[in-house]
Amino acid sequence: MVNTFLPLVLVLVSLGVGVSIFFLKEEAFKTRTTLNLSGAIIKLLLISVMLLGVIEGRHYHFEATLVHGVKFVLRADALALLFGSLSALLWLLTTVYAIGYLENSPNRSRFFGFFSLCVMSSVGIALSGNLFTFFIFYELLTLTTYPLVIHRQSEESIKAGKIYLLYTIGGGVLLLVATVWLYSITGAMDFAYGGYLEAFEQTHALELYILFFLFLGAFGVKAALVGLHGWLPRAMVAPAPVSALLHAVAVVKAGAFGVVRLVYDVYGITLSYALHLLAPLMVLSCATILFGSIIALFQDDLKKRLAYSTVSQVSYILLGVSLFGPLGTIGGLVHLVNQGLMKITLFFCAGNFAETYNIKKVSQMAGLGAKMPLTSFAFTVGALGMIGLPPLAGFVSKWYLGLGAIEAGFGWVLGVLVASSLLNAAYFLPVVYTLWFAKSTESFVPHIAFHPRAETRLLLLVPPLLTAVLVVGLGLFASHDLSALSWVRLITRLEYQ
């Protein structure tokens, strides 16, 4: 049975919320909050219905022909729901956090309007059933995140916004050129398990080779591959909820998800391997993993340290894709979820430190653990997860990536994983040590108002605690039938069948 209704509704929910909020006055706090939370909860419920439906064999597919051969297609396959579920869950938590973070600040209707449109774009990317639809939402994501990056409208944020647009529009042009070129060869654009280009291997091998790298350049900008990452650290000038969303589920994940679709559902993993496309992707991923970690070591600004950590960690997903074999695929795809939860926890905490006591640098954090124990606990969980300590979520990702490297016969990749984990420890453990053990030489003066018996505003505290619990749960219960790992195993079976 095919349901044509739900995929479209899932996208329109965020669009309706976003457009409605633009028309609200600044003082309409209750209405804006109700709209925000209602939209996020409805989206999460719809995703849950579709997940259960897919498990029971239902299909969710919407399409509309725009011109001959060009269709707008939304499809909820297993891979789409993996990314879509992450977007919906983290949108709800980030909305709660943003309500607390932006309390009494100006331009909240503008912020939450674009915030909802940003989530609409992310979910649209997840549900895109072909390259044309993917391109539409990929560009919408650029246009809806730009106002969030420059939200403070300071000189620094305006400059960061220009750099962000320069990189991402360049990537968009590459994506358009590659999509049109590929369509001119194949006459097809729909994603399909196992890809749809095998029939063109003999006749258009050179074009397919060139096109792969055009697509990789397009997606690599948002995925912050080394050399294309310059926009990401500068975009840290955005408010903390935006940084959290950019790094956990929106922009960088859109780029990584694009590479996943490219390799598995456009080229197909077998053809990608036969055309020797996976080896360059593997080398580029490993270089990015090590580069991001090394640069993170030297950042005193906490958000910049986390930004370079993202440069490194997102490439674990691409590394898993490049390892020809089911175990590597599992490691890469499950990291799509695990990295999102760990990184959003860290950014929520960084936002709490900055918003509550105006602490933005690692060198200022001595003794902060005693003042903000719950936030510091959540940060510690996220940091240890990123290092890959068992039984946290990051360990599951690295375990499967290591097994995938052995399965594919690339033992040297294990060395990269070990080196990267050591570098993760080298830039995260000093932060944890400073929080809990370094002696404070300064008194902490609250930057915002909150209950005297609390460590910060409740709406700022609850989201990182929940995501920290999920980081532990995804590791402890990784083998459960309802875990992200089990869902990723299902996707892997479909891609390798």
Short mmCIF file of C-alpha atoms in Angstrom, two decimals:
data_model
loop_
_atom_site.label_atom_id
_atom_site.label_comp_id
_atom_site.label_asym_id
_atom_site.label_seq_id
_atom_site.Cartn_x
_atom_site.Cartn_y
_atom_site.Cartn_z
CA MET A 1 0.00 0.00 0.00
CA VAL A 2 1.34 3.44 -0.98
CA ASN A 3 0.62 6.54 1.08
CA THR A 4 1.10 9.74 -0.94
CA PHE A 5 -0.05 12.08 1.81
CA LEU A 6 2.35 11.84 4.75
CA PRO A 7 5.71 12.73 3.08
CA LEU A 8 4.24 16.00 1.80
CA VAL A 9 2.59 16.81 5.14
CA LEU A 10 5.86 16.16 6.94
CA VAL A 11 7.56 18.89 4.90
CA LEU A 12 4.61 21.29 4.98
CA VAL A 13 4.34 21.21 8.80
CA SER A 14 7.61 23.12 9.22
CA LEU A 15 6.77 25.42 6.29
CA GLY A 16 3.42 26.33 7.86
CA VAL A 17 4.98 26.93 11.27
CA GLY A 18 7.79 29.04 9.82
CA VAL A 19 5.56 31.26 7.67
CA SER A 20 3.06 31.74 10.52
CA ILE A 21 5.78 32.83 12.95
CA PHE A 22 7.06 35.52 10.57
CA PHE A 23 3.73 37.34 11.01
CA LEU A 24 3.80 37.29 14.81
CA LYS A 25 4.73 40.33 16.88
CA GLU A 26 7.82 40.08 19.07
CA GLU A 27 5.74 40.07 22.26
CA ALA A 28 3.60 37.11 21.08
CA PHE A 29 5.69 34.74 23.17
CA LYS A 30 2.96 32.20 23.99
CA THR A 31 1.67 31.93 20.42
CA ARG A 32 5.17 31.61 19.00
CA THR A 33 6.16 28.99 21.57
CA THR A 34 2.94 27.04 20.99
CA LEU A 35 3.49 27.05 17.24
CA ASN A 36 7.13 26.01 17.59
CA LEU A 37 6.52 23.14 19.98
CA SER A 38 3.34 21.96 18.24
CA GLY A 39 5.11 21.80 14.89
CA ALA A 40 8.08 19.93 16.33
CA ILE A 41 5.88 17.41 18.18
CA ILE A 42 3.62 16.82 15.15
CA LYS A 43 6.65 16.22 12.94
CA LEU A 44 8.09 13.72 15.43
CA LEU A 45 4.75 11.87 15.62
CA LEU A 46 4.46 11.72 11.81
CA ILE A 47 8.00 10.35 11.51
CA SER A 48 7.15 7.71 14.15
CA VAL A 49 4.04 6.67 12.18
CA MET A 50 6.09 6.34 9.01
CA LEU A 51 8.82 4.35 10.76
CA LEU A 52 6.24 1.84 12.00
CA GLY A 53 4.62 1.79 8.56
CA VAL A 54 7.90 1.01 6.78
CA ILE A 55 8.56 -1.81 9.26
CA GLU A 56 5.11 -3.23 8.38
CA GLY A 57 5.81 -2.97 4.65
CA ARG A 58 3.97 0.26 3.79
CA HIS A 59 5.37 2.69 1.20
CA TYR A 60 5.31 6.49 1.42
CA HIS A 61 5.78 8.22 -1.92
CA PHE A 62 4.67 11.58 -3.33
CA GLU A 63 5.53 12.88 -6.78
CA ALA A 64 4.49 15.71 -9.07
CA THR A 65 5.75 16.27 -12.62
CA LEU A 66 7.01 19.82 -13.15
CA VAL A 67 8.11 19.57 -16.78
CA HIS A 68 8.72 16.56 -18.99
CA GLY A 69 11.19 14.25 -17.24
CA VAL A 70 11.59 16.47 -14.16
CA LYS A 71 9.66 15.36 -11.10
CA PHE A 72 9.39 16.58 -7.53
CA VAL A 73 9.61 13.35 -5.53
CA LEU A 74 9.35 12.76 -1.78
CA ARG A 75 9.94 9.21 -0.59
CA ALA A 76 10.28 7.76 2.89
CA ASP A 77 12.68 4.86 2.43
CA ALA A 78 14.70 3.44 5.31
CA LEU A 79 17.67 5.76 4.71
CA ALA A 80 15.39 8.81 4.49
CA LEU A 81 13.77 7.94 7.80
CA LEU A 82 17.16 7.55 9.51
CA PHE A 83 18.07 11.15 8.68
CA GLY A 84 14.49 12.39 9.01
CA SER A 85 14.10 10.92 12.51
CA LEU A 86 17.32 12.57 13.64
CA SER A 87 16.14 15.93 12.23
CA ALA A 88 12.72 15.69 13.88
CA LEU A 89 14.05 14.66 17.29
CA LEU A 90 16.79 17.26 17.42
CA TRP A 91 14.45 19.98 16.10
CA LEU A 92 12.19 19.46 19.11
CA LEU A 93 15.08 19.58 21.59
CA THR A 94 16.75 22.53 19.87
CA THR A 95 13.46 24.42 19.81
CA VAL A 96 13.11 24.01 23.58
CA TYR A 97 16.72 25.13 24.01
CA ALA A 98 16.32 28.12 21.66
CA ILE A 99 13.23 29.34 23.53
CA GLY A 100 15.30 29.48 26.72
CA TYR A 101 18.40 30.86 24.99
CA LEU A 102 16.67 33.74 23.19
CA GLU A 103 14.45 34.81 26.06
CA ASN A 104 14.08 38.63 25.98
CA SER A 105 16.39 38.95 22.96
CA PRO A 106 15.28 40.91 19.83
CA ASN A 107 14.10 39.52 16.48
CA ARG A 108 12.79 36.23 17.88
CA SER A 109 10.00 35.91 15.29
CA ARG A 110 12.51 36.29 12.48
CA PHE A 111 14.82 33.76 14.12
CA PHE A 112 12.19 31.08 14.73
CA GLY A 113 10.64 31.63 11.30
CA PHE A 114 13.91 30.85 9.53
CA PHE A 115 14.65 28.15 12.12
CA SER A 116 11.50 26.27 11.04
CA LEU A 117 12.28 26.75 7.36
CA CYS A 118 15.76 25.38 8.00
CA VAL A 119 14.25 22.23 9.52
CA MET A 120 11.81 21.98 6.58
CA SER A 121 14.82 21.99 4.25
CA SER A 122 16.62 19.30 6.26
CA VAL A 123 13.60 17.02 6.27
CA GLY A 124 13.10 17.72 2.56
CA ILE A 125 16.68 16.61 1.91
CA ALA A 126 16.04 13.44 3.91
CA LEU A 127 12.86 12.60 1.96
CA SER A 128 14.10 13.63 -1.50
CA GLY A 129 13.44 10.80 -3.93
CA ASN A 130 15.65 12.09 -6.73
CA LEU A 131 18.55 14.44 -7.47
CA PHE A 132 16.30 17.30 -8.61
CA THR A 133 14.31 17.34 -5.37
CA PHE A 134 17.54 17.00 -3.39
CA PHE A 135 18.98 20.04 -5.19
CA ILE A 136 15.88 22.14 -4.41
CA PHE A 137 16.04 21.47 -0.67
CA TYR A 138 19.85 21.59 -0.60
CA GLU A 139 19.73 25.18 -1.88
CA LEU A 140 16.78 26.09 0.34
CA LEU A 141 18.91 24.97 3.27
CA THR A 142 21.61 27.46 2.25
CA LEU A 143 19.10 30.30 1.94
CA THR A 144 17.32 29.57 5.23
CA THR A 145 20.45 29.10 7.34
CA TYR A 146 22.14 32.31 6.12
CA PRO A 147 19.78 34.59 8.13
CA LEU A 148 20.47 32.43 11.19
CA VAL A 149 24.25 32.74 10.79
CA ILE A 150 23.99 36.56 10.61
CA HIS A 151 21.23 36.76 13.24
CA ARG A 152 23.23 39.00 15.60
CA GLN A 153 24.02 41.32 12.64
CA SER A 154 27.41 42.24 14.07
CA GLU A 155 30.28 43.04 11.72
CA GLU A 156 31.78 39.63 12.45
CA SER A 157 28.53 37.77 11.74
CA ILE A 158 27.92 39.65 8.47
CA LYS A 159 31.43 38.73 7.32
CA ALA A 160 30.91 35.11 8.36
CA GLY A 161 27.62 35.10 6.45
CA LYS A 162 29.31 36.28 3.25
CA ILE A 163 31.92 33.54 3.51
CA TYR A 164 29.20 30.98 4.23
CA LEU A 165 27.28 32.04 1.11
CA LEU A 166 30.42 32.07 -1.03
CA TYR A 167 31.22 28.46 -0.15
CA THR A 168 27.70 27.02 -0.17
CA ILE A 169 26.46 28.73 -3.34
CA GLY A 170 29.61 27.53 -5.08
CA GLY A 171 28.74 24.01 -3.95
CA GLY A 172 25.19 24.49 -5.18
CA VAL A 173 26.37 25.50 -8.66
CA LEU A 174 28.50 22.36 -8.82
CA LEU A 175 25.51 20.25 -7.77
CA LEU A 176 23.30 21.79 -10.47
CA VAL A 177 25.91 21.27 -13.21
CA ALA A 178 26.52 17.66 -12.15
CA THR A 179 22.79 16.88 -11.91
CA VAL A 180 22.00 18.25 -15.37
CA TRP A 181 25.05 16.56 -16.93
CA LEU A 182 24.17 13.20 -15.40
CA TYR A 183 20.54 13.52 -16.51
CA SER A 184 21.67 14.28 -20.07
CA ILE A 185 23.50 10.94 -20.08
CA THR A 186 21.00 8.72 -18.28
CA GLY A 187 17.61 10.41 -18.64
CA ALA A 188 16.96 9.43 -15.01
CA MET A 189 17.33 11.05 -11.59
CA ASP A 190 15.47 8.81 -9.11
CA PHE A 191 17.43 7.34 -6.20
CA ALA A 192 17.37 3.52 -6.14
CA TYR A 193 18.84 0.88 -3.85
CA GLY A 194 22.06 -0.31 -5.53
CA GLY A 195 22.15 2.79 -7.81
CA TYR A 196 21.04 3.19 -11.42
CA LEU A 197 24.23 3.85 -13.38
CA GLU A 198 25.57 0.34 -13.91
CA ALA A 199 24.18 0.20 -17.46
CA PHE A 200 26.34 3.21 -18.40
CA GLU A 201 29.67 1.88 -17.07
CA GLN A 202 30.96 0.69 -20.42
CA THR A 203 29.77 3.62 -22.54
CA HIS A 204 30.35 6.60 -20.21
CA ALA A 205 33.01 5.53 -17.71
CA LEU A 206 35.06 8.74 -18.02
CA GLU A 207 32.01 11.00 -17.63
CA LEU A 208 30.84 9.04 -14.61
CA TYR A 209 34.29 9.39 -13.06
CA ILE A 210 34.37 13.18 -13.59
CA LEU A 211 30.77 13.56 -12.42
CA PHE A 212 31.50 11.73 -9.18
CA PHE A 213 34.06 14.34 -8.21
CA LEU A 214 31.79 17.21 -9.22
CA PHE A 215 29.12 15.80 -6.90
CA LEU A 216 31.73 15.18 -4.19
CA GLY A 217 32.85 18.82 -4.45
CA ALA A 218 29.24 19.97 -4.16
CA PHE A 219 28.48 17.86 -1.10
CA GLY A 220 31.99 18.25 0.33
CA VAL A 221 31.44 21.99 0.95
CA LYS A 222 28.62 21.41 3.39
CA ALA A 223 30.28 18.25 4.77
CA ALA A 224 33.34 20.46 5.48
CA LEU A 225 35.90 18.23 3.79
CA VAL A 226 39.46 19.51 4.20
CA GLY A 227 40.03 22.40 1.79
CA LEU A 228 36.29 23.11 1.63
CA HIS A 229 35.77 23.63 5.36
CA GLY A 230 36.69 27.33 5.67
CA TRP A 231 33.14 28.54 6.29
CA LEU A 232 32.47 26.30 9.29
CA PRO A 233 34.70 27.79 12.04
CA ARG A 234 33.65 31.32 11.00
CA ALA A 235 29.96 30.39 11.22
CA MET A 236 30.47 29.85 14.98
CA VAL A 237 29.55 33.49 15.44
CA ALA A 238 25.91 32.34 15.15
CA PRO A 239 23.82 31.85 18.34
CA ALA A 240 24.39 28.52 20.12
CA PRO A 241 21.09 26.89 18.98
CA VAL A 242 22.08 27.59 15.38
CA SER A 243 25.56 26.18 15.90
CA ALA A 244 24.04 23.10 17.49
CA LEU A 245 21.68 22.57 14.57
CA LEU A 246 24.36 23.29 11.91
CA HIS A 247 26.77 20.78 13.40
CA ALA A 248 24.38 18.04 14.46
CA VAL A 249 21.78 17.68 11.76
CA ALA A 250 21.40 20.54 9.29
CA VAL A 251 24.22 21.75 7.07
CA VAL A 252 27.16 19.41 7.64
CA LYS A 253 24.89 16.37 7.81
CA ALA A 254 23.17 17.43 4.58
CA GLY A 255 26.55 17.28 2.85
CA ALA A 256 27.42 13.91 4.35
CA PHE A 257 23.95 12.58 3.53
CA GLY A 258 24.44 13.74 -0.06
CA VAL A 259 27.61 11.63 -0.34
CA VAL A 260 25.71 8.65 1.13
CA ARG A 261 22.95 9.01 -1.50
CA LEU A 262 25.56 9.51 -4.25
CA VAL A 263 27.53 6.35 -3.47
CA TYR A 264 24.68 3.99 -2.58
CA ASP A 265 21.60 5.19 -4.49
CA VAL A 266 23.04 6.96 -7.58
CA TYR A 267 26.24 5.09 -8.46
CA GLY A 268 25.64 2.03 -6.29
CA ILE A 269 28.35 0.70 -3.99
CA THR A 270 29.42 -2.01 -6.47
CA LEU A 271 29.89 0.40 -9.38
CA SER A 272 31.62 2.94 -7.12
CA TYR A 273 34.10 0.24 -6.19
CA ALA A 274 34.52 -0.95 -9.79
CA LEU A 275 35.26 2.61 -11.01
CA HIS A 276 37.86 3.05 -8.21
CA LEU A 277 35.91 5.99 -6.76
CA LEU A 278 36.02 4.80 -3.16
CA ALA A 279 39.80 4.97 -2.68
CA PRO A 280 40.07 8.77 -3.25
CA LEU A 281 37.06 9.26 -0.97
CA MET A 282 38.78 7.17 1.71
CA VAL A 283 42.04 9.13 1.49
CA LEU A 284 40.16 12.45 1.58
CA SER A 285 38.10 11.30 4.58
CA CYS A 286 41.16 10.18 6.52
CA ALA A 287 43.00 13.42 5.75
CA THR A 288 39.99 15.42 6.98
CA ILE A 289 39.67 13.31 10.14
CA LEU A 290 43.29 13.97 11.10
CA PHE A 291 43.34 17.62 9.94
CA GLY A 292 40.26 18.61 11.93
CA SER A 293 41.53 16.91 15.08
CA ILE A 294 44.99 18.48 14.87
CA ILE A 295 43.63 22.03 14.35
CA ALA A 296 41.14 21.52 17.21
CA LEU A 297 44.08 20.98 19.57
CA PHE A 298 45.10 24.61 19.27
CA GLN A 299 41.71 26.30 19.77
CA ASP A 300 41.11 28.05 23.10
CA ASP A 301 37.68 29.24 21.95
CA LEU A 302 35.36 26.36 22.91
CA LYS A 303 32.98 26.69 19.97
CA LYS A 304 35.87 26.80 17.49
CA ARG A 305 37.37 23.70 19.13
CA LEU A 306 34.02 21.98 18.67
CA ALA A 307 33.78 23.26 15.09
CA TYR A 308 37.10 21.68 14.07
CA SER A 309 36.02 18.55 15.91
CA THR A 310 32.99 18.51 13.59
CA VAL A 311 35.24 18.81 10.54
CA SER A 312 36.95 15.65 11.76
CA GLN A 313 33.96 13.68 13.06
CA VAL A 314 31.66 14.14 10.04
CA SER A 315 34.29 12.50 7.85
CA TYR A 316 33.89 9.29 9.87
CA ILE A 317 30.58 8.95 8.01
CA LEU A 318 32.34 9.34 4.66
CA LEU A 319 35.08 6.93 5.73
CA GLY A 320 32.46 4.28 6.45
CA VAL A 321 30.92 4.86 3.03
CA SER A 322 34.32 4.50 1.34
CA LEU A 323 35.01 1.11 2.97
CA PHE A 324 33.59 -1.40 0.52
CA GLY A 325 31.72 -3.78 2.82
CA PRO A 326 28.66 -3.97 5.10
CA LEU A 327 30.53 -3.38 8.37
CA GLY A 328 32.06 -0.11 7.18
CA THR A 329 28.66 1.01 5.92
CA ILE A 330 27.12 0.26 9.31
CA GLY A 331 29.86 2.22 11.09
CA GLY A 332 29.45 5.24 8.80
CA LEU A 333 25.66 5.37 8.84
CA VAL A 334 25.27 4.82 12.57
CA HIS A 335 27.73 7.67 13.12
CA LEU A 336 25.28 9.92 11.25
CA VAL A 337 23.02 9.54 14.29
CA ASN A 338 25.62 9.15 17.02
CA GLN A 339 27.69 12.18 16.00
CA GLY A 340 24.52 14.27 15.84
CA LEU A 341 23.53 13.49 19.41
CA MET A 342 27.04 13.83 20.83
CA LYS A 343 27.78 17.09 19.03
CA ILE A 344 24.47 18.74 19.85
CA THR A 345 25.08 17.89 23.52
CA LEU A 346 28.46 19.62 23.39
CA PHE A 347 27.09 22.72 21.66
CA PHE A 348 24.16 22.98 24.06
CA CYS A 349 26.67 22.90 26.94
CA ALA A 350 28.98 25.43 25.28
CA GLY A 351 25.94 27.68 24.88
CA ASN A 352 25.08 27.25 28.56
CA PHE A 353 28.58 28.22 29.67
CA ALA A 354 28.54 31.31 27.42
CA GLU A 355 24.97 32.38 28.14
CA THR A 356 25.06 31.82 31.91
CA TYR A 357 28.53 33.13 32.85
CA ASN A 358 29.86 34.53 29.54
CA ILE A 359 32.53 31.79 29.53
CA LYS A 360 33.63 31.13 25.95
CA LYS A 361 37.24 29.99 26.23
CA VAL A 362 38.66 26.77 27.65
CA SER A 363 41.19 28.81 29.64
CA GLN A 364 38.30 30.53 31.48
CA MET A 365 36.57 27.31 32.56
CA ALA A 366 38.56 26.40 35.68
CA GLY A 367 36.16 25.46 38.47
CA LEU A 368 33.07 25.84 36.29
CA GLY A 369 32.13 22.21 36.97
CA ALA A 370 31.29 23.12 40.57
CA LYS A 371 29.07 26.00 39.48
CA MET A 372 27.35 24.08 36.68
CA PRO A 373 27.65 20.37 37.58
CA LEU A 374 24.78 19.07 35.43
CA THR A 375 25.84 20.96 32.31
CA SER A 376 29.44 19.87 32.93
CA PHE A 377 28.29 16.28 33.37
CA ALA A 378 26.47 16.39 30.01
CA PHE A 379 29.55 17.93 28.38
CA THR A 380 31.72 15.18 29.84
CA VAL A 381 29.42 12.47 28.45
CA GLY A 382 29.47 14.08 25.01
CA ALA A 383 33.26 14.47 25.06
CA LEU A 384 33.92 10.89 26.19
CA GLY A 385 31.50 9.69 23.52
CA MET A 386 33.43 11.58 20.86
CA ILE A 387 36.66 9.97 22.03
CA GLY A 388 34.98 6.59 21.57
CA LEU A 389 34.94 5.39 25.15
CA PRO A 390 32.69 2.32 25.74
CA PRO A 391 29.81 1.97 26.33
CA LEU A 392 28.92 5.35 24.79
CA ALA A 393 27.51 5.90 21.29
CA GLY A 394 30.83 6.95 19.74
CA PHE A 395 32.36 3.60 20.67
CA VAL A 396 29.74 1.78 18.56
CA SER A 397 30.61 3.90 15.51
CA LYS A 398 34.37 3.41 15.86
CA TRP A 399 34.01 -0.31 16.59
CA TYR A 400 32.16 -0.93 13.32
CA LEU A 401 34.46 1.37 11.36
CA GLY A 402 37.44 -0.60 12.65
CA LEU A 403 35.79 -3.91 11.75
CA GLY A 404 34.88 -2.46 8.36
CA ALA A 405 38.51 -1.47 7.72
CA ILE A 406 39.65 -5.02 8.48
CA GLU A 407 36.84 -6.52 6.36
CA ALA A 408 37.84 -4.32 3.41
CA GLY A 409 41.55 -5.12 3.83
CA PHE A 410 42.64 -1.60 4.80
CA GLY A 411 44.53 -2.22 8.02
CA TRP A 412 46.15 1.22 7.84
CA VAL A 413 42.73 2.80 8.41
CA LEU A 414 42.85 1.31 11.91
CA GLY A 415 45.93 3.45 12.51
CA VAL A 416 43.98 6.54 11.43
CA LEU A 417 41.14 5.63 13.79
CA VAL A 418 43.54 5.10 16.70
CA ALA A 419 45.42 8.34 15.96
CA SER A 420 42.16 10.23 15.66
CA SER A 421 40.87 8.86 18.97
CA LEU A 422 44.10 9.89 20.69
CA LEU A 423 43.76 13.38 19.18
CA ASN A 424 40.10 13.49 20.31
CA ALA A 425 41.30 12.70 23.83
CA ALA A 426 44.05 15.32 23.56
CA TYR A 427 41.61 18.16 22.80
CA PHE A 428 38.59 17.02 24.86
CA LEU A 429 40.17 15.74 28.09
CA PRO A 430 41.85 19.10 28.92
CA VAL A 431 38.40 20.70 28.79
CA VAL A 432 36.94 18.03 31.09
CA TYR A 433 39.92 18.35 33.46
CA THR A 434 39.64 22.14 33.54
CA LEU A 435 35.92 21.92 34.30
CA TRP A 436 36.22 19.51 37.20
CA PHE A 437 39.74 19.73 38.66
CA ALA A 438 41.42 23.04 37.82
CA LYS A 439 41.21 25.63 40.60
CA SER A 440 39.26 28.75 39.80
CA THR A 441 41.05 32.07 40.15
CA GLU A 442 38.02 34.16 39.26
CA SER A 443 34.50 34.50 40.61
CA PHE A 444 31.71 33.61 38.21
CA VAL A 445 29.20 36.41 37.71
CA PRO A 446 25.85 35.36 36.20
CA HIS A 447 25.24 36.86 32.80
CA ILE A 448 21.49 36.11 32.81
CA ALA A 449 18.73 35.80 35.40
CA PHE A 450 17.74 32.32 36.64
CA HIS A 451 16.47 30.65 39.82
CA PRO A 452 19.05 31.08 42.63
CA ARG A 453 19.01 27.33 43.41
CA ALA A 454 19.49 26.38 39.78
CA GLU A 455 22.69 26.43 37.74
CA THR A 456 21.04 28.06 34.70
CA ARG A 457 17.63 28.41 33.08
CA LEU A 458 15.67 25.17 33.07
CA LEU A 459 15.04 25.33 29.31
CA LEU A 460 18.81 25.51 28.76
CA LEU A 461 19.55 22.63 31.08
CA VAL A 462 17.00 19.97 30.09
CA PRO A 463 17.98 19.51 26.38
CA PRO A 464 21.69 18.69 26.97
CA LEU A 465 20.79 16.33 29.81
CA LEU A 466 18.33 14.47 27.55
CA THR A 467 20.79 14.21 24.67
CA ALA A 468 23.52 13.05 27.07
CA VAL A 469 21.17 10.28 28.27
CA LEU A 470 20.57 9.31 24.63
CA VAL A 471 24.34 9.17 24.01
CA VAL A 472 24.60 6.64 26.84
CA GLY A 473 21.46 4.77 25.70
CA LEU A 474 22.60 4.44 22.07
CA GLY A 475 25.75 2.77 23.33
CA LEU A 476 24.28 0.57 26.06
CA PHE A 477 21.31 -0.62 24.00
CA ALA A 478 22.94 -0.64 20.56
CA SER A 479 21.84 -4.24 19.93
CA HIS A 480 18.19 -3.61 20.78
CA ASP A 481 15.75 -4.19 17.91
CA LEU A 482 14.57 -0.56 18.09
CA SER A 483 18.05 1.00 18.17
CA ALA A 484 19.61 3.20 15.50
CA LEU A 485 22.15 0.42 14.90
CA SER A 486 19.40 -2.09 14.09
CA TRP A 487 17.82 0.34 11.63
CA VAL A 488 21.22 0.93 9.98
CA ARG A 489 21.69 -2.83 9.62
CA LEU A 490 18.37 -2.92 7.73
CA ILE A 491 19.56 -0.15 5.39
CA THR A 492 22.85 -1.96 4.83
CA ARG A 493 21.08 -5.20 3.87
CA LEU A 494 19.01 -3.28 1.31
CA GLU A 495 22.07 -1.55 -0.21
CA TYR A 496 24.10 -4.75 -0.51
CA GLN A 497 21.30 -7.10 -1.63
#
